[in-house]
CSV table of C-alpha atoms in Angstrom, one decimal:
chain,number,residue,atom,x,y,z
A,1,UNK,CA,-53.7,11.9,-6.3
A,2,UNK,CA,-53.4,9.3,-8.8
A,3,UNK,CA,-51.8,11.5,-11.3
A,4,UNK,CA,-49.1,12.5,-8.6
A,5,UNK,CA,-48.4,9.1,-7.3
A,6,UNK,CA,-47.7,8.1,-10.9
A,7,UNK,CA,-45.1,10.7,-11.6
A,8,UNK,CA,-43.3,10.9,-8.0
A,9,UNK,CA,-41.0,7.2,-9.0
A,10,UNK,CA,-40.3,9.4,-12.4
A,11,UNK,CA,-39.0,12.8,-11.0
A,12,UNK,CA,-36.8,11.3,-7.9
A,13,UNK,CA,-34.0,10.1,-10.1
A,14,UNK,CA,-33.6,13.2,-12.0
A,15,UNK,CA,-33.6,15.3,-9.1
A,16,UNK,CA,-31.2,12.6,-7.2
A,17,UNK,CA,-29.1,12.7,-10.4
A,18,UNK,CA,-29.2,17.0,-10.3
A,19,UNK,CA,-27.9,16.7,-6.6
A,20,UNK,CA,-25.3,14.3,-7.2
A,21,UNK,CA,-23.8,16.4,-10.0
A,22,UNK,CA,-24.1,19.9,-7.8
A,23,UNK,CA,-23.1,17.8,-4.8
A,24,UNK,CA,-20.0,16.5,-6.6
A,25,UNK,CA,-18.9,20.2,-7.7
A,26,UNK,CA,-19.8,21.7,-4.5
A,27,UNK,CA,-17.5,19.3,-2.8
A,28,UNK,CA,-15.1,20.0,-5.1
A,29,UNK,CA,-15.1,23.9,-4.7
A,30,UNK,CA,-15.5,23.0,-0.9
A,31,UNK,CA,-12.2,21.1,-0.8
A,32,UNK,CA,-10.4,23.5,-2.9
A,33,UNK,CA,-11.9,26.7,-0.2
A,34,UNK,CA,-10.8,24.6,2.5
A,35,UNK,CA,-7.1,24.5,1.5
A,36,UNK,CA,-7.5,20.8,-0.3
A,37,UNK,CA,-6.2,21.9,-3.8
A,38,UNK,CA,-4.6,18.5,-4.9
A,39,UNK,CA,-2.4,18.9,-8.6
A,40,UNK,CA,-4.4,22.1,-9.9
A,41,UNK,CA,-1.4,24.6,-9.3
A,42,UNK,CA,1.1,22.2,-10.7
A,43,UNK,CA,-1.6,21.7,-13.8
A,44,UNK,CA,-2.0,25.0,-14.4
A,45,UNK,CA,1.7,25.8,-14.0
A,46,UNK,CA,2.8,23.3,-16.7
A,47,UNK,CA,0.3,24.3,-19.1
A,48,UNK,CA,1.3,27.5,-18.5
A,49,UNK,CA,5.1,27.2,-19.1
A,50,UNK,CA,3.9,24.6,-21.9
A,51,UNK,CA,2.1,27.4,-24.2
A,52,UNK,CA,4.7,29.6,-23.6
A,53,UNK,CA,8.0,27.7,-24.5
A,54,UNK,CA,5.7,26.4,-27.2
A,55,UNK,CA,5.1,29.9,-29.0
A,56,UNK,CA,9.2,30.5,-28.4
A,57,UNK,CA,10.0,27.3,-30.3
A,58,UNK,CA,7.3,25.0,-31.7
A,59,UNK,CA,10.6,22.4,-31.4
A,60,UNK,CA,9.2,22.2,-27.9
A,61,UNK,CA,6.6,19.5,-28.5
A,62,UNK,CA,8.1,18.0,-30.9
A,63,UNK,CA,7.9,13.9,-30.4
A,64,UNK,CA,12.2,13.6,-30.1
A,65,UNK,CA,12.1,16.8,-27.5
A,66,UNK,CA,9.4,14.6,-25.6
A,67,UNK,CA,11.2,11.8,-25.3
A,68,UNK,CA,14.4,14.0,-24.6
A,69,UNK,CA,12.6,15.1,-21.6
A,70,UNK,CA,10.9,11.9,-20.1
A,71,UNK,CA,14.8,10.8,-19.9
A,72,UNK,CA,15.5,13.9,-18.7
A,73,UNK,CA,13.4,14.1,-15.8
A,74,UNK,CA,14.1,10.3,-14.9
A,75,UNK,CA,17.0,10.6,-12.5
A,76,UNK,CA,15.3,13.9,-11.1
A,77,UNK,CA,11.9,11.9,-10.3
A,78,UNK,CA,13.2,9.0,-9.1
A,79,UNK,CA,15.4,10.5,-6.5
A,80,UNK,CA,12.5,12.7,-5.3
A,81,UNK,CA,10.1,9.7,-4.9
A,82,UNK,CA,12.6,9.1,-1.8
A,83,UNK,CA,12.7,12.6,-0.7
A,84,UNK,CA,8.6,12.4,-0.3
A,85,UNK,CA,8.9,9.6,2.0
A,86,UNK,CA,11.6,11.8,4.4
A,87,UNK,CA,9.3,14.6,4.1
A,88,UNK,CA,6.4,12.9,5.0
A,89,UNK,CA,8.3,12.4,8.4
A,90,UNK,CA,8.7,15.8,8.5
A,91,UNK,CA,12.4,15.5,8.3
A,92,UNK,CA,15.2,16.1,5.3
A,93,UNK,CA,17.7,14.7,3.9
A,94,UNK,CA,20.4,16.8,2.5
A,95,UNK,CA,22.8,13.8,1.4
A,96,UNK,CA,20.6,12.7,-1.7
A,97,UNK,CA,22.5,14.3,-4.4
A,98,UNK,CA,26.3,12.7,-3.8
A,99,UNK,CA,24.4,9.6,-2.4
A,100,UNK,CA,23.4,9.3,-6.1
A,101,UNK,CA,26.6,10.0,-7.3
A,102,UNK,CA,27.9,7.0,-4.9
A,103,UNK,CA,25.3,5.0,-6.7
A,104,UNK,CA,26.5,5.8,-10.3
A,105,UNK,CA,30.4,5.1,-9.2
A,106,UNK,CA,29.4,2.3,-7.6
A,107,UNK,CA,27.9,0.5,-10.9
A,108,UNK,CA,30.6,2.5,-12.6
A,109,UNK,CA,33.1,0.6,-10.8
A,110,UNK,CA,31.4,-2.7,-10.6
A,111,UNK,CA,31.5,-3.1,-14.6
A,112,UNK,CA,35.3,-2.7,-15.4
A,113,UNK,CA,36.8,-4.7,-17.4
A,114,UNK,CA,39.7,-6.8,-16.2
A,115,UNK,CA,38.9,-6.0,-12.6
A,116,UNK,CA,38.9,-8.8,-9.6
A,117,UNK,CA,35.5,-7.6,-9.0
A,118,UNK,CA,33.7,-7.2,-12.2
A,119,UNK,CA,29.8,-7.6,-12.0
A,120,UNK,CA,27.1,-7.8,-14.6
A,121,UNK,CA,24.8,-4.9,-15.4
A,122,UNK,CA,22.1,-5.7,-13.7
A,123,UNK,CA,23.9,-7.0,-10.4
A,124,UNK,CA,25.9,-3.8,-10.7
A,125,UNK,CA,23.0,-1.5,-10.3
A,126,UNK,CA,21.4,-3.9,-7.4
A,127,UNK,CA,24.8,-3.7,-5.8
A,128,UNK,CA,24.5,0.1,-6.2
A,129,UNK,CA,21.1,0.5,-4.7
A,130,UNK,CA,21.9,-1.8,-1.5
A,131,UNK,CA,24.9,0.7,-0.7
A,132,UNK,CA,22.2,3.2,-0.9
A,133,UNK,CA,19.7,1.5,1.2
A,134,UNK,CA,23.2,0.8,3.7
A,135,UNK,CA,23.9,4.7,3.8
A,136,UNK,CA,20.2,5.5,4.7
A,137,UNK,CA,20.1,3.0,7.5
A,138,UNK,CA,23.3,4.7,9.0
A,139,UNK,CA,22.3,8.1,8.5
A,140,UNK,CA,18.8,6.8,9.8
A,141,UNK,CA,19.9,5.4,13.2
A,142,UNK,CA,21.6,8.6,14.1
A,143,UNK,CA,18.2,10.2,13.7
A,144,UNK,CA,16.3,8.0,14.9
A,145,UNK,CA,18.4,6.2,17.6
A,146,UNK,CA,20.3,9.1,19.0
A,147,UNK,CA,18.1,11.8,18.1
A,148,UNK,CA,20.4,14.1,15.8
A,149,UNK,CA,18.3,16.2,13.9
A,150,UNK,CA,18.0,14.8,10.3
A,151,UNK,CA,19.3,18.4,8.7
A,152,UNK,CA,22.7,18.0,10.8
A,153,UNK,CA,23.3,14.5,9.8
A,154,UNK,CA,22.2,14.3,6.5
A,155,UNK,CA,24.4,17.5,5.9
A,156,UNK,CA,27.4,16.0,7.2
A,157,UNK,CA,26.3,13.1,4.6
A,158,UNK,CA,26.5,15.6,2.1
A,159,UNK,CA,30.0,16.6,2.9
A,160,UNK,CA,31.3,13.1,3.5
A,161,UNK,CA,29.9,11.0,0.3
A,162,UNK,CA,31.4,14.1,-1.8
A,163,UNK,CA,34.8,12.7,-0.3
A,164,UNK,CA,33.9,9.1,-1.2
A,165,UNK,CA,33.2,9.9,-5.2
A,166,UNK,CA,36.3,11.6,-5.2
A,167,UNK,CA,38.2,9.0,-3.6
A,168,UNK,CA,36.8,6.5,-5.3
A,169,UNK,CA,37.3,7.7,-8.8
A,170,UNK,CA,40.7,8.9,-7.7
A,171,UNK,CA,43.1,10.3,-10.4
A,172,UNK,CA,40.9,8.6,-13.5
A,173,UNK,CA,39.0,11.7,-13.6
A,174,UNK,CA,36.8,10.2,-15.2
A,175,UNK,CA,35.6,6.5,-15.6
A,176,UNK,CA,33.3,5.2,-18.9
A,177,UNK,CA,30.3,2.8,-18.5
A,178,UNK,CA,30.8,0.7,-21.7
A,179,UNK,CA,28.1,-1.8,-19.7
A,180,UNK,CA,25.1,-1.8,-22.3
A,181,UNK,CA,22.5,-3.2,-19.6
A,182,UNK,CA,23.8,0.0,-17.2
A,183,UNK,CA,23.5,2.1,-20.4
A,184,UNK,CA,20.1,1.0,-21.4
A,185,UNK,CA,18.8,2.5,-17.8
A,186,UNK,CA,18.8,5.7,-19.7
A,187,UNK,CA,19.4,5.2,-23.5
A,188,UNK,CA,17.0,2.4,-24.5
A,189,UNK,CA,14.4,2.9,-26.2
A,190,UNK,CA,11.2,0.3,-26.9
A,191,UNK,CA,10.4,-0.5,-30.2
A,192,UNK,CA,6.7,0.8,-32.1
A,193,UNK,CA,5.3,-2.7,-31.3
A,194,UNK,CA,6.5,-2.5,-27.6
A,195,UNK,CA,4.9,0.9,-26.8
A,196,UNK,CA,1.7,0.2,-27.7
A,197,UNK,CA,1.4,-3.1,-26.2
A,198,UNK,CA,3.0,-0.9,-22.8
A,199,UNK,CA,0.8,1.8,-23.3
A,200,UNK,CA,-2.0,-1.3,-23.2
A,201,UNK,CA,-0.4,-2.7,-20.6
A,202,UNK,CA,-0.5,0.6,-18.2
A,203,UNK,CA,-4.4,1.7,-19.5
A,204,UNK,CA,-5.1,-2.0,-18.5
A,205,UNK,CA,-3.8,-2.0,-15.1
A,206,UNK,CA,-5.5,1.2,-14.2
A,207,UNK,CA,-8.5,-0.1,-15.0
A,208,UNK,CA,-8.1,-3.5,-12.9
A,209,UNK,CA,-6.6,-1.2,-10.0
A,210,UNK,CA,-9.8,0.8,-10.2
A,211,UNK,CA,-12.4,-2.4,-11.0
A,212,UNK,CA,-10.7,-4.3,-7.6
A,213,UNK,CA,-11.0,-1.0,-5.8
A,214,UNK,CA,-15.1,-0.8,-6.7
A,215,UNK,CA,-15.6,-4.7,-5.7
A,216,UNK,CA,-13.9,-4.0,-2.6
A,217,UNK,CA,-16.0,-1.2,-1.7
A,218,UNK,CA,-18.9,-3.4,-2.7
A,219,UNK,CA,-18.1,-6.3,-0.6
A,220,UNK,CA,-17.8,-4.0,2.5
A,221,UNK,CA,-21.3,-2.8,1.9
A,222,UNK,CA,-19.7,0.9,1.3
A,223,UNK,CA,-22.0,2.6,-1.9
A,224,UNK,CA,-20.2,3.3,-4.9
A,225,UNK,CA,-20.8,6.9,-5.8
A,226,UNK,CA,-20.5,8.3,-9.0
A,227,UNK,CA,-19.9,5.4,-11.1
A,228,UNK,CA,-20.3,7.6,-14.5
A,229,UNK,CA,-17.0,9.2,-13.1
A,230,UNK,CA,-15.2,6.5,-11.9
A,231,UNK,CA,-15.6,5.4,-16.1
A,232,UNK,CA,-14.9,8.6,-17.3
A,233,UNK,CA,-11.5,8.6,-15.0
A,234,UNK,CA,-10.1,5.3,-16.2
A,235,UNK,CA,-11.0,6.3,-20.0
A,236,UNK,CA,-9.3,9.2,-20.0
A,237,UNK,CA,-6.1,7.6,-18.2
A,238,UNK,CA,-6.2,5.1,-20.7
A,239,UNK,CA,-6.5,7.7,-23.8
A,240,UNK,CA,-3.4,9.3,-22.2
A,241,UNK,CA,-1.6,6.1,-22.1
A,242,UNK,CA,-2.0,5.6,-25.3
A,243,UNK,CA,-1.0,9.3,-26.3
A,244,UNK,CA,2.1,9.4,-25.0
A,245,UNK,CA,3.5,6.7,-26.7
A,246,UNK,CA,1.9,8.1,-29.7
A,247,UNK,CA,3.7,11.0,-29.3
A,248,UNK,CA,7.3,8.9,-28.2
A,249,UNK,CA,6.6,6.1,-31.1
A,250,UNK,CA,7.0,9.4,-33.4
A,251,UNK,CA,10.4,10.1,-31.8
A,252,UNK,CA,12.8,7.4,-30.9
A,253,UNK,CA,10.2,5.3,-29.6
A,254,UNK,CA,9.0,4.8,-25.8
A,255,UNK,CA,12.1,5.3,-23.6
A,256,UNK,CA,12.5,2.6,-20.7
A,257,UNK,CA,13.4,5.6,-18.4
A,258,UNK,CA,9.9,7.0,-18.2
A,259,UNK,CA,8.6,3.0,-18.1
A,260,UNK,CA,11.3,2.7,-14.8
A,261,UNK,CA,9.6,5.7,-12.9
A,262,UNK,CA,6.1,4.9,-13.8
A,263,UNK,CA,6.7,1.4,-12.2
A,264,UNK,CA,8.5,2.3,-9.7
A,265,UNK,CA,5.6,5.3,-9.0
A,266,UNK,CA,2.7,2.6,-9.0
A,267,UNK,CA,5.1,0.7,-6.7
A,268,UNK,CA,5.8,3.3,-4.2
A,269,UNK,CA,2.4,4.1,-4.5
A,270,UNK,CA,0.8,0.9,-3.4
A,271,UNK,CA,3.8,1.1,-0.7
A,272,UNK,CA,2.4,4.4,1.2
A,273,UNK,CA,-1.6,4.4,0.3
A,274,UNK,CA,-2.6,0.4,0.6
A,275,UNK,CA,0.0,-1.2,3.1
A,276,UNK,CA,0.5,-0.9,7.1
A,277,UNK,CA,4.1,0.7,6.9
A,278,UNK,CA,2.2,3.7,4.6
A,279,UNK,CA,-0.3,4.1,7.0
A,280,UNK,CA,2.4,4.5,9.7
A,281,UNK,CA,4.6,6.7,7.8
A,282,UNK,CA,1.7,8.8,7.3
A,283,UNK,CA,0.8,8.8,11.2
A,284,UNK,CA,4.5,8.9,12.0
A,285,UNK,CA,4.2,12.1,9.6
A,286,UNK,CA,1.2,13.8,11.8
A,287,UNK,CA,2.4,13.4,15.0
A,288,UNK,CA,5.4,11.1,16.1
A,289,UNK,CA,4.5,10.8,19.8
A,290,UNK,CA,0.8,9.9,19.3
A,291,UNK,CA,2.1,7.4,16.7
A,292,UNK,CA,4.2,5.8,19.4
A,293,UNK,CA,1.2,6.0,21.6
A,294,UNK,CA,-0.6,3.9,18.8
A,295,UNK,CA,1.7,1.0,19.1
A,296,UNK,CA,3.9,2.0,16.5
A,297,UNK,CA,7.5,1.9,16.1
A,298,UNK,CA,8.8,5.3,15.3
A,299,UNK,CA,12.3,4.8,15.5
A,300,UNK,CA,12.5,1.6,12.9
A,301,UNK,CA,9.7,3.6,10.4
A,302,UNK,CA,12.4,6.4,10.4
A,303,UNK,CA,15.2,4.1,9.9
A,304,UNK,CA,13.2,2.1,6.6
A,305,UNK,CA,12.3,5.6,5.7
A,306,UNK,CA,15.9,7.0,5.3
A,307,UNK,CA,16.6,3.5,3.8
A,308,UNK,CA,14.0,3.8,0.9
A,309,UNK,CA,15.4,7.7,0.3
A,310,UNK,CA,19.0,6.6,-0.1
A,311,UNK,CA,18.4,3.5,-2.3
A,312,UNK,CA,16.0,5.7,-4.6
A,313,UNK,CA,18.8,8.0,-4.8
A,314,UNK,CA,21.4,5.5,-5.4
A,315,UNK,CA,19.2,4.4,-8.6
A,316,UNK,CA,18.6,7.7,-9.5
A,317,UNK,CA,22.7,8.1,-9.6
A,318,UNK,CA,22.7,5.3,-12.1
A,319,UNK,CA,20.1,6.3,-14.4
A,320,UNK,CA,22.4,9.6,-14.1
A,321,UNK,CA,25.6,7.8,-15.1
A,322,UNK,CA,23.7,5.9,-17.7
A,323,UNK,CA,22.6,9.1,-19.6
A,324,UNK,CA,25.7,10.5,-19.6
A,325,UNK,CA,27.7,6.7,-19.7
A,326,UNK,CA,30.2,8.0,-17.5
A,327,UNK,CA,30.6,9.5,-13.9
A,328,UNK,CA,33.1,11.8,-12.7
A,329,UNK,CA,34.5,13.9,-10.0
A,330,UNK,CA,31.1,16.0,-10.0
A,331,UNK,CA,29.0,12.7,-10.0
A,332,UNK,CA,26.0,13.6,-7.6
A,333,UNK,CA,27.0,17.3,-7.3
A,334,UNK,CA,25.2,20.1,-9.4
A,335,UNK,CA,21.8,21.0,-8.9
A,336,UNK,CA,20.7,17.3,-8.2
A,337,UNK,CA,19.8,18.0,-4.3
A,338,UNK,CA,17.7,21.5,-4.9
A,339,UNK,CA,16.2,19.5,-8.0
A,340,UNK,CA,15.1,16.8,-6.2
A,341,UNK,CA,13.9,18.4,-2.8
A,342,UNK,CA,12.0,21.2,-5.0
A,343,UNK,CA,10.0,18.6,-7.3
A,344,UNK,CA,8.6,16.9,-4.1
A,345,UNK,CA,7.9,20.0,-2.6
A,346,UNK,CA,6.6,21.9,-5.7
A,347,UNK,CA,5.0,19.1,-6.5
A,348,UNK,CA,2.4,19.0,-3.7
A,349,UNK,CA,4.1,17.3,-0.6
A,350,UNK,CA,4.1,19.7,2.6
A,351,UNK,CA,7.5,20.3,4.3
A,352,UNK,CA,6.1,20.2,7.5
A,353,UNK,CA,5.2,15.9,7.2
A,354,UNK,CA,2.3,14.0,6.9
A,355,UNK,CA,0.8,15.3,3.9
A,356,UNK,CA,1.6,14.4,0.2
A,357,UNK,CA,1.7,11.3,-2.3
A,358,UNK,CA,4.7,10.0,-4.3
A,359,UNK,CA,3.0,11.3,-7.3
A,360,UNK,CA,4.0,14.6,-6.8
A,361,UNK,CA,7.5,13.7,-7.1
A,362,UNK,CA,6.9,12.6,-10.8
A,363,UNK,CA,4.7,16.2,-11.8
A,364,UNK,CA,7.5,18.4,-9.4
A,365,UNK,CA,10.0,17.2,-11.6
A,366,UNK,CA,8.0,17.2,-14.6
A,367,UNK,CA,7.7,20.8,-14.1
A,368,UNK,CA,11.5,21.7,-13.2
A,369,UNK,CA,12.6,19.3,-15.9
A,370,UNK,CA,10.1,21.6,-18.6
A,371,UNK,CA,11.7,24.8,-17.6
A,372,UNK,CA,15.0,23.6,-17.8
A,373,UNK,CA,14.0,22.2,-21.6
A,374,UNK,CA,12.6,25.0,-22.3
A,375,UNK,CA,15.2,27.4,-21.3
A,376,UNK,CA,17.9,25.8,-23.4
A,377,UNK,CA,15.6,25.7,-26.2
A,378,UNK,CA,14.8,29.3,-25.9
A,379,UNK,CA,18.2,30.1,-25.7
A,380,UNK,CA,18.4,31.9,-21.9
A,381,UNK,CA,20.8,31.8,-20.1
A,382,UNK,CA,21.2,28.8,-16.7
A,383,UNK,CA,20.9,31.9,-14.3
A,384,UNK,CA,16.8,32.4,-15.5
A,385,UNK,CA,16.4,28.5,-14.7
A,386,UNK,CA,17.8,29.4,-11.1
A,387,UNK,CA,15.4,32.3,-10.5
A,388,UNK,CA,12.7,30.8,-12.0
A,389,UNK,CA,13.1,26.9,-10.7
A,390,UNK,CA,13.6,29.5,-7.2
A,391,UNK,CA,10.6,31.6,-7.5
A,392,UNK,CA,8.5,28.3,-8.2
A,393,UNK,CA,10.1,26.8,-4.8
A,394,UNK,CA,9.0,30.1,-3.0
A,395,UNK,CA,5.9,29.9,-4.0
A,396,UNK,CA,4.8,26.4,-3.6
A,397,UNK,CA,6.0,26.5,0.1
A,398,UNK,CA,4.3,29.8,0.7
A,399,UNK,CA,1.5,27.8,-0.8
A,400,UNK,CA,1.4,25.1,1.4
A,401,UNK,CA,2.0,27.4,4.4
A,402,UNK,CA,-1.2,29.3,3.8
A,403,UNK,CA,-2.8,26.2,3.0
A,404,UNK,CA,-2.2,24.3,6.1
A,405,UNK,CA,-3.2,27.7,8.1
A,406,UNK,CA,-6.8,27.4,6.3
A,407,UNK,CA,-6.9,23.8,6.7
A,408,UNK,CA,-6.6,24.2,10.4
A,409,UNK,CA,-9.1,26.9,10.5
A,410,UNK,CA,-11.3,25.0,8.9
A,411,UNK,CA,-10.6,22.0,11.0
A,412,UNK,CA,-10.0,19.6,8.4
């Protein structure tokens, strides 16, 4: 009895240890049998259509291609950030593309030279997001107030702000941002020095964001499970920090275009998972009349929400005009609206509302932006980036159709 008493306090932590290990990759296959499979088709996609472009042409990963791409994808992930709120509601909004190009004539305009109105850069490109944030509260209150169906008004959005670039730019054809701070939105890039003290700057915040997480847990008496994991996330977060601007200090350096969406994802972030107005957008997402049973305010959450879409897209506009330091009569137009809609969906966030995170507007257009790089690297033609950009769509909402179904099912 002795002898068994003695070893009992030995053997219960191993075996505790055993089941939290098997308990944490049960869960996991769990979740993922229950319809819960979170970024692993989007992982395995790009690594997919990484290995391939790369054995076409090892230029692919090349540290200037990189950085070629982060700018690339900029306008693209910005402008989607937007579109995941909207779809969160379960609505759409169909005006995003010549919204952004409203934005980039808008700075465009605002920097002339010898005009009455002449602003600075930066005021420019605030000036340019509040006309954004105007058009989604007008498109918003005919939505929400008079109960137009989003795709009808947002549509006719689409239609109208075409008209505005083209009146606005008028018989210039064509009108050149010689604005360096509007330029830089898109064409700066941090020195060496800079992008390591960024890269230090980002690993470090994760790991507060995580550390006040764990205390906050603790101080609500709520048991902090796997701890060794929780470590093992923020180290490897903070390894890739630091290898990406490896990679883009061997190119032109870190570009302030990938530093602009990674801000503005922690921001939005924070925005829908830690405040009150997230938790309602979410709820507003699930079911709009038991929201307003809840004490919530449907009507001014879709309002704010149309709000946040069309000032993200008006920023996204400029970082447009700023790569290409001009804006013309096809400002906003091209394949900015599919782009946009299909990174937020491809990137996780259901069509169908209350379900998704703002993250998946940064690896949706991650993805899209790496098959359009890759395409032109390769050498095919812009009709292959259609079917496959097209196929991908397909198949992501096809995914999340027959996930939702088994979600239900399974009553989660």
């Amino acid at each position: 009895m002795t002898t068994t008493e003695a070893r009992t306090p030995e053997a219960e932590p191993v075996g505790e240890e055993r089941e939290t290990v098997f308990a944490l990759l049960g869960g996991y296959f769990d979740r993922l049998r229950g319809g819960e499979v979170g970024l692993l088709p989007v992982a395995l996609g790009l690594g997919v259509i990484t290995l391939y472009f790369w054995s076409k042409n090892h230029n692919f990963l090349l540290a200037v291609n990189v950085d070629n791409l982060i700018v690339q994808m900029a306008g693209v992930s910005i402008i989607a950030m937007g579109i995941v709120f909207v779809l969160l509601l379960g609505e759409i909004d169909l005006s995003v593309g010549y919204v952004s190009g409203v934005g980039g004539v808008t700075v465009a305009l605002m920097q002339q030279p010898g005009k009455s109105y002449q602003v600075a850069g930066l005021l420019a490109i605030l000036i340019a997001v509040a006309v954004g944030a105007a058009i989604g509260a007008f498109q918003g209150s005919f939505v929400a107030l008079v109960g137009v169906p989003s795709f009808v008004v947002t549509l006719a959005g689409l239609l109208a702000w075409q008209g505005v670039v083209q009146r606005a730019i008028g018989d210039q054809g064509v009108i050149t941002i010689q604005d360096t701070r509007v330029n830089d939105m898109a064409n700066y890039f941090f020195s060496n020095r800079w992008g390591w003290m960024l890269g230090g700057i980002a690993a470090a915040g994760y790991a507060a964001t995580v550390l006040l997480g764990v205390i906050s847990r603790l101080r609500a008496g709520v048991r902090i499970r796997h701890p060794v994991l929780i470590g093992f996330k923020v180290l490897v977060v903070g390894a890739l920090c630091f290898a990406v601007v490896h990679v883009c200090n061997r190119g032109g350096g870190v570009p302030f275009a990938g530093v602009l969406v990674v801000a503005l994802l922690i921001f939005w972030t924070y925005v829908a998972r830690r405040t009150t107005f997230g938790r309602h957008v979410y709820a507003v997402g699930g079911s709009a009349e038991a929201a307003r049973r809840a004490g919530i305010n449907v009507k001014r959450i879709r309002i704010v929400v149309f709000m946040i879409c069309s000032a993200m897209a008006a920023l996204g506009g400029v970082v447009f005009a700023a790569r290409l330091t001009s804006v013309d009569l096809n400002a906003g137009g091209g394949t900015i609206l599919l782009d946009a809609i299909s990174a937020a969906v491809i990137g996780g966030t259901s069509l169908f509302g209350g379900r998704g995170n703002v993250r998946d507007a940064v690896v949706g257009a991650l993805l899209i932006s790496a098959i359009a790089n890759g395409i032109d690297l390769v050498g095919y033609t812009s009709a292959t980036r259609f079917i496959v950009t097209g196929v991908i769509l397909l198949a992501a909402v096809t995914l999340d159709t027959v996930l939702r179904r088994r979600q239900a099912a399974t009553g989660r």
